[in-house]
Every structure is written in C-alpha cells, then in structure tokens.
PDB file of C-alpha atoms in Angstrom:
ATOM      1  CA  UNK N   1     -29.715  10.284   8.177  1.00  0.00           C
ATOM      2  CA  UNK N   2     -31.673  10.527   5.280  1.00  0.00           C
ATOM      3  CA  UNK N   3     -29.831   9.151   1.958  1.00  0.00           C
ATOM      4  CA  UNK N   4     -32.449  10.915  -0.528  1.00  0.00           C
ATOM      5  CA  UNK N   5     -31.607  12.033  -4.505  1.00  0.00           C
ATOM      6  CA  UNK N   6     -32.110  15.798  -2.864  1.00  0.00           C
ATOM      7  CA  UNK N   7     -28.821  15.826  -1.275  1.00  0.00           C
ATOM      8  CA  UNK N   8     -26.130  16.713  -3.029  1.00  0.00           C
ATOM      9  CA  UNK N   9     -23.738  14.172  -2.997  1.00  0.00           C
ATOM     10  CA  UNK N  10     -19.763  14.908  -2.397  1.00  0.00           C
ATOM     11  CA  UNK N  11     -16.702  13.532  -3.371  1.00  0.00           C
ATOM     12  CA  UNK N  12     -14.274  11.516  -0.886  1.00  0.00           C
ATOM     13  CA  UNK N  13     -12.058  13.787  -0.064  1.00  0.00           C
ATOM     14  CA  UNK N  14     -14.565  16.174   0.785  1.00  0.00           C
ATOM     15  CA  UNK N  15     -15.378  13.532   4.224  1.00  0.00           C
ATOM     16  CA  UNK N  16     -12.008  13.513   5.376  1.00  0.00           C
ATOM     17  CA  UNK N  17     -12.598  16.026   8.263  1.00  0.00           C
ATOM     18  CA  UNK N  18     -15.787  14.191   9.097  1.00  0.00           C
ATOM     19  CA  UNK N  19     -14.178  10.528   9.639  1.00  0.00           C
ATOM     20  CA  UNK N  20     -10.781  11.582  11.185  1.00  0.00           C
ATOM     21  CA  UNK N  21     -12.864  13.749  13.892  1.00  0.00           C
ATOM     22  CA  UNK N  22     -15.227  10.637  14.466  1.00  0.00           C
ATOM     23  CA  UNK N  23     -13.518   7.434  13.707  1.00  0.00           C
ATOM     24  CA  UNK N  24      -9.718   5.905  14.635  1.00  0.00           C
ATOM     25  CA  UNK N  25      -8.506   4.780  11.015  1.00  0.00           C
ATOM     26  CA  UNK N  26      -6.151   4.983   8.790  1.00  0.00           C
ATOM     27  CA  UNK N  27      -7.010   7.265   5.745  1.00  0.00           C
ATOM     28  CA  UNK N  28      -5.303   7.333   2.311  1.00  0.00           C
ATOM     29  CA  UNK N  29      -6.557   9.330  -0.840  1.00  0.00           C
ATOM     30  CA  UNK N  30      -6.286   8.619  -4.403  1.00  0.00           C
ATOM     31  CA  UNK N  31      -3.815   9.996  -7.009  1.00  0.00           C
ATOM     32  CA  UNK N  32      -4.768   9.342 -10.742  1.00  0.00           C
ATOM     33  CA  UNK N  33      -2.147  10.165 -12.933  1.00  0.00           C
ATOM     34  CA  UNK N  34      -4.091   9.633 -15.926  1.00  0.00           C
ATOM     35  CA  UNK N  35      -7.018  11.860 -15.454  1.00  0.00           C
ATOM     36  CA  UNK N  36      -6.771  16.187 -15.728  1.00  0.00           C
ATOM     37  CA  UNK N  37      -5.138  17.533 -12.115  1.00  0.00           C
ATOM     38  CA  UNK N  38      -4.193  13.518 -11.188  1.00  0.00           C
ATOM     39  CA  UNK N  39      -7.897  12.946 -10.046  1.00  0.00           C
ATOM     40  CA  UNK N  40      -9.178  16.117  -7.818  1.00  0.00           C
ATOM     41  CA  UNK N  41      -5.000  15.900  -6.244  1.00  0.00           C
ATOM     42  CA  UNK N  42      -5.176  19.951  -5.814  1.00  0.00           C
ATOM     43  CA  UNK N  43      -8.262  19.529  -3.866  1.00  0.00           C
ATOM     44  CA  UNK N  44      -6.646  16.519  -1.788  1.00  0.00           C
ATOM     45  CA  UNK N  45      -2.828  18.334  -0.677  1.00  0.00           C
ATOM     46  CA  UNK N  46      -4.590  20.239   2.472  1.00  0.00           C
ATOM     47  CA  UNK N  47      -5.816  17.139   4.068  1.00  0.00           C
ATOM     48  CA  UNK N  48      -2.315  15.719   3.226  1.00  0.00           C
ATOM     49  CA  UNK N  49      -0.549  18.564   4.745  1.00  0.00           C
ATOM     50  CA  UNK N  50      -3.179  18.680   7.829  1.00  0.00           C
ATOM     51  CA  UNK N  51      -2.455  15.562   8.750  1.00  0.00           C
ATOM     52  CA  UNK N  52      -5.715  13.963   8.120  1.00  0.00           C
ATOM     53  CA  UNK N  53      -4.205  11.318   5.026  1.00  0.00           C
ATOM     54  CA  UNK N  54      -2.060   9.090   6.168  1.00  0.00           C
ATOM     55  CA  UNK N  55      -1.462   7.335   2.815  1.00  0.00           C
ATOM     56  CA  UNK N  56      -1.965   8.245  -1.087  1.00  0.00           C
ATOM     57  CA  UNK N  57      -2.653   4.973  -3.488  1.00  0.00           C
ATOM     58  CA  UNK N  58      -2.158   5.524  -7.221  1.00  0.00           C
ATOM     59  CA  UNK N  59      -3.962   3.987  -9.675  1.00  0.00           C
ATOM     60  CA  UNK N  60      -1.948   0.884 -11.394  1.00  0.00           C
ATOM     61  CA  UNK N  61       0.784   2.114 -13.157  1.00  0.00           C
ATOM     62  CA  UNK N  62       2.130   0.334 -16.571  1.00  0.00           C
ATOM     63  CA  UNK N  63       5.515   1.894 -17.008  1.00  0.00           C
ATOM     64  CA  UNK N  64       8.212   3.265 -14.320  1.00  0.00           C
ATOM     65  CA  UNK N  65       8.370   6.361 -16.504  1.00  0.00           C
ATOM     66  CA  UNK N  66       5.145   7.376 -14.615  1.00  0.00           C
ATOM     67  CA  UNK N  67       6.810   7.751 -11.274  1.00  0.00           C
ATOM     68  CA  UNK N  68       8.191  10.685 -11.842  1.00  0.00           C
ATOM     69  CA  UNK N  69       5.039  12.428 -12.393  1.00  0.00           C
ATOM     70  CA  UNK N  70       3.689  10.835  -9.130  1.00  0.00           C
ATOM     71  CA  UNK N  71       6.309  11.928  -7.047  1.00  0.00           C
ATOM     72  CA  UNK N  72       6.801  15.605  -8.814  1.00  0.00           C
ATOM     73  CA  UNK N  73       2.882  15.715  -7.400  1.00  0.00           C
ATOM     74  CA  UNK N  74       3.608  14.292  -3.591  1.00  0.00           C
ATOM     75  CA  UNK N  75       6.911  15.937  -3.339  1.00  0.00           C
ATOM     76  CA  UNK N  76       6.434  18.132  -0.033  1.00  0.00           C
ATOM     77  CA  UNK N  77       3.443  16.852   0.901  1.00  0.00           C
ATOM     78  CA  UNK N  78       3.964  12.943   2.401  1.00  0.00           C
ATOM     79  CA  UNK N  79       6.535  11.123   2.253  1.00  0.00           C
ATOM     80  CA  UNK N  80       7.924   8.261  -0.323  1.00  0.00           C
ATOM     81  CA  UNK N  81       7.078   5.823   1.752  1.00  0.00           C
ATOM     82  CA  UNK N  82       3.528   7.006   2.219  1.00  0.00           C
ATOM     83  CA  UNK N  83       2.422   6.868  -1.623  1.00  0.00           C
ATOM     84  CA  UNK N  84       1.604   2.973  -2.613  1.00  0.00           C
ATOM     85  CA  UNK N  85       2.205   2.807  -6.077  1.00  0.00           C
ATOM     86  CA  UNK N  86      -0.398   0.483  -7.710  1.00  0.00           C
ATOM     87  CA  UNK N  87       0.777  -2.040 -10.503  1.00  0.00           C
ATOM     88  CA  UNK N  88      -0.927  -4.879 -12.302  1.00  0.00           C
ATOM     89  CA  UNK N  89      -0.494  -6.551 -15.888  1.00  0.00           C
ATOM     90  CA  UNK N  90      -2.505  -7.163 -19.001  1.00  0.00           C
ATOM     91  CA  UNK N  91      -3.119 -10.409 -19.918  1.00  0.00           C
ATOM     92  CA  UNK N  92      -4.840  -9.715 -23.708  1.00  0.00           C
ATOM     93  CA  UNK N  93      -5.445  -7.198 -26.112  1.00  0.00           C
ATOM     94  CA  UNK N  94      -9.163  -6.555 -24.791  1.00  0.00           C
ATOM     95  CA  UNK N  95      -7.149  -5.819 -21.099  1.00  0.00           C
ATOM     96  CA  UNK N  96      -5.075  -3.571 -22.883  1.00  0.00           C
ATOM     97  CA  UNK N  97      -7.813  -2.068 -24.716  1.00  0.00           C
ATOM     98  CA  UNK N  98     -10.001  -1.596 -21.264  1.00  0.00           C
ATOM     99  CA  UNK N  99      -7.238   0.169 -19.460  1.00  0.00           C
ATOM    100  CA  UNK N 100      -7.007   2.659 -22.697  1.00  0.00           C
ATOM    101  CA  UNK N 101     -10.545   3.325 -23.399  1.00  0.00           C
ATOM    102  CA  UNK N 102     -11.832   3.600 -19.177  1.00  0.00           C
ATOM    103  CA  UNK N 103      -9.240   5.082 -17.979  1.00  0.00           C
ATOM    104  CA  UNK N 104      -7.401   6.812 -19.858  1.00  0.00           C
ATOM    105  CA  UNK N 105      -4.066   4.962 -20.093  1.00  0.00           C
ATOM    106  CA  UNK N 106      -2.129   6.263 -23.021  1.00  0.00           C
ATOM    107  CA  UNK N 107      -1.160   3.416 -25.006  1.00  0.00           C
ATOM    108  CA  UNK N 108       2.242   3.970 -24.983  1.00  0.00           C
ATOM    109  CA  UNK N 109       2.414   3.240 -21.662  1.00  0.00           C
ATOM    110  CA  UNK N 110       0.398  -0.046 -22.011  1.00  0.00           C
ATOM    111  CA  UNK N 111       2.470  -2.984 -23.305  1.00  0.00           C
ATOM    112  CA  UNK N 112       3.475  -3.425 -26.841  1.00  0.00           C
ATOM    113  CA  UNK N 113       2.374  -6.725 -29.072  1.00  0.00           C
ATOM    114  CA  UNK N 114       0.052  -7.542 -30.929  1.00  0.00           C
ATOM    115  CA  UNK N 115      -0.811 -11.925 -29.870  1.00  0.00           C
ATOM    116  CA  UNK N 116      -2.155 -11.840 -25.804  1.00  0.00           C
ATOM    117  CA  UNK N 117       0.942 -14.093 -25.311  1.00  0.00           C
ATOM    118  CA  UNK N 118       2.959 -10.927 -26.054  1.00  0.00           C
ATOM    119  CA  UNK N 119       1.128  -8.415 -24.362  1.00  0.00           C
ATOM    120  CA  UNK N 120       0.698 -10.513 -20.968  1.00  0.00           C
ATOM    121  CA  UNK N 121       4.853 -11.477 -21.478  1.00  0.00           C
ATOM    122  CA  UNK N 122       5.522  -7.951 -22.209  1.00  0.00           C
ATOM    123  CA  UNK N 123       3.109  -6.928 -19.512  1.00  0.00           C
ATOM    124  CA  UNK N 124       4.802  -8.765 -16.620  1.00  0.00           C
ATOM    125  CA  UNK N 125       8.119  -7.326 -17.011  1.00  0.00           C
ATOM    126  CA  UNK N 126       6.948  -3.703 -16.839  1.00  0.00           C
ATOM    127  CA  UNK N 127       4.907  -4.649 -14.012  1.00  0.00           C
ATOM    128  CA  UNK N 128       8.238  -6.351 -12.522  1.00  0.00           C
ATOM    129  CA  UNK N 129      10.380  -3.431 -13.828  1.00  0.00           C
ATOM    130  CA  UNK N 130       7.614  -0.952 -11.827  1.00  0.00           C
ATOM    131  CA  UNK N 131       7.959  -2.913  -8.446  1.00  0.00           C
ATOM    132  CA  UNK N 132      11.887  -2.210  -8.763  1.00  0.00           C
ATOM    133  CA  UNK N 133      11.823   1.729  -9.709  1.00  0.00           C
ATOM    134  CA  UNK N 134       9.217   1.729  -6.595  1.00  0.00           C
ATOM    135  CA  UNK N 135      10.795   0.054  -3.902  1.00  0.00           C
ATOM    136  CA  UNK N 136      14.293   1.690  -5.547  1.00  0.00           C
ATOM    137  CA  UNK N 137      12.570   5.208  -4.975  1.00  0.00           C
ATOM    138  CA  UNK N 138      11.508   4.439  -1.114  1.00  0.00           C
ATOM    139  CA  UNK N 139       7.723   4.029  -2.118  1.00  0.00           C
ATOM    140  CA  UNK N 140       5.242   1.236  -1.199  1.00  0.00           C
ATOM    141  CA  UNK N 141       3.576  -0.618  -3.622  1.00  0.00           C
ATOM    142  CA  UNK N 142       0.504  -2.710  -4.057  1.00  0.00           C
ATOM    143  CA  UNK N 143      -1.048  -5.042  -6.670  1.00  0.00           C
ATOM    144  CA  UNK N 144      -4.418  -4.794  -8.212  1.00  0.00           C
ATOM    145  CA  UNK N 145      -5.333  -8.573  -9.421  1.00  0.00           C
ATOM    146  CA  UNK N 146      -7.543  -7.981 -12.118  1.00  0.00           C
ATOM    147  CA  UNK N 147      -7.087 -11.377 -14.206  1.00  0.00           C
ATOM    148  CA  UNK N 148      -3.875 -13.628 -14.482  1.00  0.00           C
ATOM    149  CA  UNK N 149      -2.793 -17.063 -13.169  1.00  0.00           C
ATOM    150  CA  UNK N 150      -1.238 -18.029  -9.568  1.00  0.00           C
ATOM    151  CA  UNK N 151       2.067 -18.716 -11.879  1.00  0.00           C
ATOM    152  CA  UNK N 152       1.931 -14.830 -13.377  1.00  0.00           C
ATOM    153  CA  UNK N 153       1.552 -13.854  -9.695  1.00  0.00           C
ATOM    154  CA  UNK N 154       4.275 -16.176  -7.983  1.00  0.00           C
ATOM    155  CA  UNK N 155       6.794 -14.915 -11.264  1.00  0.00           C
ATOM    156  CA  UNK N 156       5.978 -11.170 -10.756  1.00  0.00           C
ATOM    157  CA  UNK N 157       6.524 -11.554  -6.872  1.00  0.00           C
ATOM    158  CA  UNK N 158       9.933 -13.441  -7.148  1.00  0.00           C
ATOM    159  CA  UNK N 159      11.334 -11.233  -9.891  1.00  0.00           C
ATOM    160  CA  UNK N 160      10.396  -7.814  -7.967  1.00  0.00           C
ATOM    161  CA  UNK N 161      12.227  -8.727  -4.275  1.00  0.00           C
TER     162      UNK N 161
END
C-alpha cells in the first residue's frame, strides 16, 4: 500500500466494512456528545444496525445529566449494555479549563469551585455519581486516567460498586 499525502484520507467509521470482512475483532465506535451530530453518530447508526459495531464508547462524561442525551442517540440501535460510558475527574482549574476549551465541555457540566482542592473534591463525586446513573441505567462504563492519585482512584472505585 502506498501511504502518500495524494490519498485522501477517511474517517474511522468509514473502515468498518473493510476490518470486519478481513479481521476477527471486536469493533466499537465513538459517540461525542459534545461536538455538532455527537461526533459523525448519523454517519455511524448503519454499521451499528448492520451488525458490524459491537460496542459505542463515549467520550468522558462530567455530569449524569448527559446520559440522557447518550441514550436518546443509541436508543434502537445497540443495546444499554453495549454503550461504555466514559468518566474521569478534574483535578485543577487548568483540567477544567482543558476539557472546556478542546473539547467542548460546557462548563456547567464541569465541576464547580474555584481552589483545585474544590474542583478535584467536587470532581470525584460527579464522577462517582456518573458510575451510579450508568450501571443504574444497564450501561458499561470505563475510566479515562488522565491525572489523579492511586487514593482518587481506589475512592472513586469503592464509592461507585
């Protein structure tokens, strides 16, 4: 193959046919809800409803208010169980300030304070409140480390079972 700047390149979801027809894995597609039509999700649904996704992965969410949105967009298409809802928490102002400015996270849905110790406290209960309204809802969940301590971790993971 030639990987040149003349070919046009493509987006993901665009190879979907290509690797289920070639390769035995497991595929899953992104859903942003914080970008215009939840990151290309239109253009993913038909490989959904073909069968060729087996899994759809959100970006982190900050606030269990956003679940609704996600699952008003998979509703039909896969099941709860199938969507991994992505969580993480904020640890400082400039975290907080990162998720708002690249990527689009309305800061109302970020946490609230104005000292780091606030944000990251106020930070780890929404992510801890978002692990309940997921597994509450019949969805999977991940976490996205970005920065925080092993005690953050171990306290987000014993307050979310």
């Amino acid at each position: 193959h030639s990987y040149g700047s003349e070919r046009r390149g493509v987006f993901a979801h665009e190879l979907l046919p290509y690797l289920t027809e070639t390769h035995d894995l497991a595929i899953g597609v992104g859903l942003d809800p914080y970008q215009p039509n939840f990151g290309r999700w239109p253009e993913k649904i038909d490989a959904i409803r073909r069968g060729i996704v087996d899994s759809v992965f959100t970006q982190p969410l900050f606030h269990p208010s956003q679940l609704d949105r996600v699952l008003d967009q998979t509703n039909g298409t896969i099941t709860p169980s199938q969507v991994f809802i992505g969580s993480t928490w904020v640890t400082s102002a400039k975290g907080r300030d990162y998720w708002y400015r690249q990527n689009a996270v309305p800061l109302s849905l970020l946490p609230q304070g104005e000292a780091d110790d606030t944000i990251r406290h106020n930070s780890i209960a929404q992510a801890i409140d978002l692990l309940h309204a997921a597994a509450s809802c019949g969805c999977s969940t991940y976490l996205m480390l970005m920065r925080g301590t092993l005690e953050e971790l171990q306290h987000i993971l014993s307050r979310s079972r």
